[in-house]
Coordinates of C-alpha atoms and ligand atoms in Angstrom, one line a residue:
X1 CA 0.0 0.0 0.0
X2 CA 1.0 3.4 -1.1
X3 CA 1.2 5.7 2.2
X4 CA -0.2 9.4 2.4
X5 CA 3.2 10.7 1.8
X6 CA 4.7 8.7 -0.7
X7 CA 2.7 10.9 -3.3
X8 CA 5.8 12.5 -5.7
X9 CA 4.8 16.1 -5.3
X10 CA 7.2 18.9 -5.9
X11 CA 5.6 21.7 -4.0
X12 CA 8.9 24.5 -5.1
X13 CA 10.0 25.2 -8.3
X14 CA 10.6 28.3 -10.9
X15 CA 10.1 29.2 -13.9
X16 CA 11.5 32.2 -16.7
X17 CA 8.9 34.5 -15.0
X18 CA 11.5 34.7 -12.0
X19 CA 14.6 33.3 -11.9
X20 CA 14.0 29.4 -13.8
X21 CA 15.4 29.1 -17.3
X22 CA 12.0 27.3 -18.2
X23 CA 8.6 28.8 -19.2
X24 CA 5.8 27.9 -17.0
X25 CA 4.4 25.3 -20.0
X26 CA 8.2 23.5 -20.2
X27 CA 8.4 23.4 -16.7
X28 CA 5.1 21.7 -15.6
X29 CA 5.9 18.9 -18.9
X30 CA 8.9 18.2 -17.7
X31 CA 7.8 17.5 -13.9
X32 CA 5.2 15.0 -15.3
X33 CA 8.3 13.4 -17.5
X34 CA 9.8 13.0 -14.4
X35 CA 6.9 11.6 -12.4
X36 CA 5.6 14.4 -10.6
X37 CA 2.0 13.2 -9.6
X38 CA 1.8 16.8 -7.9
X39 CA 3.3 20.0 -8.9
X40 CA 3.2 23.5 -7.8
X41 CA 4.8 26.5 -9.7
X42 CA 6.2 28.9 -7.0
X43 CA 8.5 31.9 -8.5
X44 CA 10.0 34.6 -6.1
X45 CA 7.8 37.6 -5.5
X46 CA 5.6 37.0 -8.6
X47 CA 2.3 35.0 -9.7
X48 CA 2.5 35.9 -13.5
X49 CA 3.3 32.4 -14.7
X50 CA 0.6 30.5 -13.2
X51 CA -1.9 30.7 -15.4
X52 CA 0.1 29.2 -18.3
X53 CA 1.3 26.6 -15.8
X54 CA -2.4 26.0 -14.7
X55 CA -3.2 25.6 -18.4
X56 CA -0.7 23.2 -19.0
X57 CA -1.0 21.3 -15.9
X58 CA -4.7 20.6 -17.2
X59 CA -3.6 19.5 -20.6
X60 CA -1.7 16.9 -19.8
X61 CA -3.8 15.7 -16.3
X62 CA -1.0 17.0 -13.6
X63 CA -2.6 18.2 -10.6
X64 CA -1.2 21.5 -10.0
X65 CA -1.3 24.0 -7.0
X66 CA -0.5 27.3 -7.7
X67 CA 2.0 29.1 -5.6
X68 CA 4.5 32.1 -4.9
X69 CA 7.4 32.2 -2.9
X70 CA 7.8 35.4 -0.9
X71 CA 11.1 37.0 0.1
X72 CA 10.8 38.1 4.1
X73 CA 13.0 40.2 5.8
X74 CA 13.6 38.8 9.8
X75 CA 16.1 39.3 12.2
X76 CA 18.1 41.2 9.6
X77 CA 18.1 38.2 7.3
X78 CA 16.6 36.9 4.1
X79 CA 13.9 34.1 5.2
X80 CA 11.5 32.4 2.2
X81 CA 7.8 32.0 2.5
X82 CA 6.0 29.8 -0.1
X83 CA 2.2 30.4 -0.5
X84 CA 0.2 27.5 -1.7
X85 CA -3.1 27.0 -2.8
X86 CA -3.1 30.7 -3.1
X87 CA -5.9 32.9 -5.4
X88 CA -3.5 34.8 -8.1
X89 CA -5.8 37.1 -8.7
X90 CA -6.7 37.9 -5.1
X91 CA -5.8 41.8 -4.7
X92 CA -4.4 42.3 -1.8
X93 CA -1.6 39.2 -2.6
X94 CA -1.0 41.2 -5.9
X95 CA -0.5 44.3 -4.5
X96 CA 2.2 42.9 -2.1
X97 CA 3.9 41.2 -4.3
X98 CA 4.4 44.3 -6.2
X99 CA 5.8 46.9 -3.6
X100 CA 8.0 43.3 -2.9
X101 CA 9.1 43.4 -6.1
X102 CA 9.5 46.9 -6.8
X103 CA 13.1 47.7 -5.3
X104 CA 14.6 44.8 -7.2
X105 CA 16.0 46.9 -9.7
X106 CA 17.3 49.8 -8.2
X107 CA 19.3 46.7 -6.3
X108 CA 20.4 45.3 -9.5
X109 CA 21.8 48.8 -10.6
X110 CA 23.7 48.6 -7.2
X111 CA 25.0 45.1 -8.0
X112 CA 26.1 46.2 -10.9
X113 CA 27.9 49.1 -9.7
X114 CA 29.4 46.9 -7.0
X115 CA 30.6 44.3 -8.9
X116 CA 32.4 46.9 -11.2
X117 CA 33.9 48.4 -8.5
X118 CA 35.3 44.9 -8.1
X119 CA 36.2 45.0 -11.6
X120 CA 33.6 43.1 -13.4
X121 CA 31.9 45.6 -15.5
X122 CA 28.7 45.4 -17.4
X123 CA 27.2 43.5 -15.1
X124 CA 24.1 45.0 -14.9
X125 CA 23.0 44.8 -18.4
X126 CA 25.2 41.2 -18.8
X127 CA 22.4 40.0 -16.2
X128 CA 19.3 41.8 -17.9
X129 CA 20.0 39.1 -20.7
X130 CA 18.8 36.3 -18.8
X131 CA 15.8 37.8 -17.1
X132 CA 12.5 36.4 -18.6
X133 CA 10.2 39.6 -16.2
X134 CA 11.2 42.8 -16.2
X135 CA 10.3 43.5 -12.9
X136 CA 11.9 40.5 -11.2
X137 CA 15.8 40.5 -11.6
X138 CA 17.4 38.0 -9.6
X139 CA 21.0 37.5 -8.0
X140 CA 20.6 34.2 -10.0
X141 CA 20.4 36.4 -13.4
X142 CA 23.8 37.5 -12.2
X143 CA 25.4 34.7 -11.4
X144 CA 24.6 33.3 -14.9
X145 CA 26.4 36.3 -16.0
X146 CA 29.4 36.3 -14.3
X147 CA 29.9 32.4 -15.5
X148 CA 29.1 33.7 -18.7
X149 CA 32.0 35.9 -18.4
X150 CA 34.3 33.1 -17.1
X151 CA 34.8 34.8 -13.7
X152 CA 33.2 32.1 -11.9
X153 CA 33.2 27.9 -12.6
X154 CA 29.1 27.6 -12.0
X155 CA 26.5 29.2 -10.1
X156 CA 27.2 28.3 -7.0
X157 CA 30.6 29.7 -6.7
X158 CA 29.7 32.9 -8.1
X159 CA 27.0 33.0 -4.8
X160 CA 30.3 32.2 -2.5
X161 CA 32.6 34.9 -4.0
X162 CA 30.3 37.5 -4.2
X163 CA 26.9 37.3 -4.2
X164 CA 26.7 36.6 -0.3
X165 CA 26.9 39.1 2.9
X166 CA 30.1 40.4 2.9
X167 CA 31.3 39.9 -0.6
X168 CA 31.9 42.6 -3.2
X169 CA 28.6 41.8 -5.1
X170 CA 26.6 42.0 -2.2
X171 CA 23.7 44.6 -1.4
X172 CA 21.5 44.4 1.4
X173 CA 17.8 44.9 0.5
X174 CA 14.0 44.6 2.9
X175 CA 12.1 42.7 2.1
X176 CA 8.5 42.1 3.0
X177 CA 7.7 41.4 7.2
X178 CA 6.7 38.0 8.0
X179 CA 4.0 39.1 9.2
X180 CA 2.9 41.2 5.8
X181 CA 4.2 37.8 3.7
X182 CA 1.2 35.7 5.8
X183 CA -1.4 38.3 5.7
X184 CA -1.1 38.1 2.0
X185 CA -1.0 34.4 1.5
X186 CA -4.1 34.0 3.8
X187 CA -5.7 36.8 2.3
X188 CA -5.1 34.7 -1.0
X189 CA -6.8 31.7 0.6
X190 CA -3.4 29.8 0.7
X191 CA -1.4 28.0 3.1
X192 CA 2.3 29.4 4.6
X193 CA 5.3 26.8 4.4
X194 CA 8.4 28.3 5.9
X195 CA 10.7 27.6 3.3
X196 CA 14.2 25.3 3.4
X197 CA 14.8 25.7 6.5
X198 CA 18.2 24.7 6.7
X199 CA 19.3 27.3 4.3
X200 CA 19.3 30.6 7.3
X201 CA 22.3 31.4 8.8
X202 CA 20.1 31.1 12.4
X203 CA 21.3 29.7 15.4
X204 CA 18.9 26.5 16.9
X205 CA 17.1 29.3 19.3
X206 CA 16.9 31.6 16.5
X207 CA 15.3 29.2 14.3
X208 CA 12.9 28.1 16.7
X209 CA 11.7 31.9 17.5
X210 CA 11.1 31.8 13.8
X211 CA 9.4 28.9 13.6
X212 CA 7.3 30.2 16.8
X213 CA 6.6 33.6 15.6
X214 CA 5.6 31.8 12.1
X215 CA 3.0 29.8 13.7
X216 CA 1.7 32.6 15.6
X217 CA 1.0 34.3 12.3
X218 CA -0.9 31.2 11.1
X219 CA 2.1 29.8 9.1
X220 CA 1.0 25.9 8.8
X221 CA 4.1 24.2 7.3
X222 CA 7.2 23.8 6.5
X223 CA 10.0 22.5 4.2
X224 CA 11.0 19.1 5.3
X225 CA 12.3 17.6 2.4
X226 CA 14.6 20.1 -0.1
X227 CA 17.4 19.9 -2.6
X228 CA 19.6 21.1 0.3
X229 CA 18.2 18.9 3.2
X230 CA 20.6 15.5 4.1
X231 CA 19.1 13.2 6.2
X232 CA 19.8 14.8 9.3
X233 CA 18.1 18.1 8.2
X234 CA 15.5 15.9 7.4
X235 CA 15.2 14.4 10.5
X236 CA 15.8 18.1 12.5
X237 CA 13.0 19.6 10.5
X238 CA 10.5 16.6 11.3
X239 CA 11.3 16.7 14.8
X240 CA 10.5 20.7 14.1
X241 CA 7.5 20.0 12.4
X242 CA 5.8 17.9 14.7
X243 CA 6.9 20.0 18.2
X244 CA 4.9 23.0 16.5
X245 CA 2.3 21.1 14.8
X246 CA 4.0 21.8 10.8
X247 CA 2.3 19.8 8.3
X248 CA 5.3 19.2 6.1
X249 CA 6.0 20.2 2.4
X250 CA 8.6 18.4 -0.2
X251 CA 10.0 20.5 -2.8
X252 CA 13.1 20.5 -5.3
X253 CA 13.5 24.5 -5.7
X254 CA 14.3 23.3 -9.0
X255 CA 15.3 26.7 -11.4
X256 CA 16.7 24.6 -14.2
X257 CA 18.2 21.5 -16.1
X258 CA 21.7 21.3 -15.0
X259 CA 22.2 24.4 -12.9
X260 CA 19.8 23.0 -9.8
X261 CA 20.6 20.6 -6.9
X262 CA 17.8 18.5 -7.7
X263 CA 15.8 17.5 -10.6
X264 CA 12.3 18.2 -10.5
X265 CA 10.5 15.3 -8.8
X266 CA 13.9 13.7 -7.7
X267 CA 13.8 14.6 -3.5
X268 CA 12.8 12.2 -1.8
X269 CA 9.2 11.4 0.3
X270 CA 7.9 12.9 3.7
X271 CA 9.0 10.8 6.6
X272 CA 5.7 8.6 7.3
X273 CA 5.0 10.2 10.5
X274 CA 4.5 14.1 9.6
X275 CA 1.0 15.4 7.7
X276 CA 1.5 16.3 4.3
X277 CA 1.1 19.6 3.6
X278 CA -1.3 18.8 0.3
X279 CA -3.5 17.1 3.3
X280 CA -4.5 21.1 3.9
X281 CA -4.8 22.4 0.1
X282 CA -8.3 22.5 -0.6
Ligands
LIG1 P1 17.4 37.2 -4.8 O1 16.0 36.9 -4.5 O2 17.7 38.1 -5.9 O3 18.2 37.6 -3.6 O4 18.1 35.8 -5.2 C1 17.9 34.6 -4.5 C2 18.1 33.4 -5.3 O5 19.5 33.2 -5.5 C3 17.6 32.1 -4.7 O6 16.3 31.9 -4.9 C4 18.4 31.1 -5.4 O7 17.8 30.8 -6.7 C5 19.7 31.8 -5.7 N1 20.8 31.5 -4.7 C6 20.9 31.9 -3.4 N2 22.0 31.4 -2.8 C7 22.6 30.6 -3.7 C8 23.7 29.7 -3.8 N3 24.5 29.7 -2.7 N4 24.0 29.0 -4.9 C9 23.2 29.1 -6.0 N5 22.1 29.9 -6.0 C10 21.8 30.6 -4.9
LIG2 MN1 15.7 31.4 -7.0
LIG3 MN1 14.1 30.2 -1.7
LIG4 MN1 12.9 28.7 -4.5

């Protein structure tokens, strides 16, 4: 018998409408290649993509659950919230998303006059070639610049040299409050997963005041299975889970073939004992 959480869903990924290098349609065709039996699109600060993934999604007979992941300031820190199950066209969601979105690019001007003070130049337009929104440039869309260049290997080490707190490329920026990043999602109808949770630079009692504040702000979830989780994040975050009574998510945070951690579909199940976080999509 096939347990609750042995469903393949993929509850995080992105598409070209944030910082993926597939369009929505690709992207949702390519999880059901791989054996997603439940998908949700999820891009940073942005909802424009889900109606062509919703489309697609229904073409092909993939239950999809749209989502967004929202970029939270806490503690001075960049913390992710996804939303799923969430109403894209629920007002008060869109409007948050776009005062989130809208200092992105006066940041991105600011990388780029970082960087070339660290003598990379052009940066700012070298990274304007990869965005697929306007509105929504990424440090991604830079990284895939600078390896373009052949400053850095890959990706990731482009993040490591200077794309992180305290290196040359960085630029601190707020983002939404938890507390705004919730209202929205539950104003949309959706549910809050605090997102890969082993990614924040947090001490164990910072963590768990952010875990506490989350549920206090109705957050319901959490990541427990990621790209970035090993087994012992895994078993950390479902000892989390069930002290604050997280149903649990699964998600790649897939952004595209060969430059991601996982494929799409490829992360693993939900340890048996937690509640599956698709238990509380309606
Ligand atoms: P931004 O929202 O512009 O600050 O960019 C955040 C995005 O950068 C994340 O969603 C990831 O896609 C990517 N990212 C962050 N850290 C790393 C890393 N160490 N290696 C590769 N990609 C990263
Ligand atoms: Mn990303
Ligand atoms: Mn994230
Ligand atoms: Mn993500």
């Amino acid at each position: 018998m096939k347990l609750a959480t042995e469903l393949n869903a993929d509850l995080h990924a992105h598409s070209t409408v944030s910082d993926g290098t597939l369009p929505p349609r690709e992207l949702v065709r390519r999880a059901a290649v791989q054996g997603v039996e439940l998908f949700a699109l999820t891009d940073h600060d942005e909802v424009a993509g889900i109606d062509e993934a919703a489309a697609a999604a229904a073409e092909i007979g993939l239950p999809f659950v749209a989502g967004v992941e929202i970029s939270v300031t806490w503690a001075g820190r960049t913390v992710h919230v996804v939303g799923l199950g969430i109403d894209p066209r629920n007002e008060s969601l869109r409007q948050g998303l776009v005062q989130v979105r809208s200092g992105r690019t006066v940041r991105a001007m600011q990388m780029g006059e970082e960087l070339a003070r660290a003598g990379i130049g052009g940066a700012f337009d070298g990274a304007l070639k990869y965005v697929g929104n306007p509105e929504l440039i990424s440090r991604t869309h830079f990284a895939r610049f600078l390896v373009e260049r052949g400053v850095c290997r890959d990706t990731r080490e482009v993040f490591s040299r200077y794309l992180v707190e305290g290196k040359p490329g960085y630029v601190p920026h707020r983002w939404a409050s938890l507390a705004q990043a919730l209202r929205w999602i539950g104003d949309a109808g959706g549910v809050a997963v605090l997102a890969h949770p082993a990614r924040y630079p947090f001490s164990e009692n910072e963590l768990w005041a952010l875990a506490a504040e989350f549920r206090d702000l109705g957050g319901a979830a959490i990541e427990v299975v990621t790209s970035n989780h090993g087994a012992g994040d895994v078993q950390r975050f479902t000892d989390l889970a069930l002290e604050f009574g997280f149903a649990a998510s699964c998600g790649s945070d897939f952004h595209g073939p060969g430059e991601s951690q996982a494929e799409l579909g490829r992360v693993g199940v939900l340890p048996y004992r937690l509640t599956p976080v698709w238990h509380r999509l309606v």
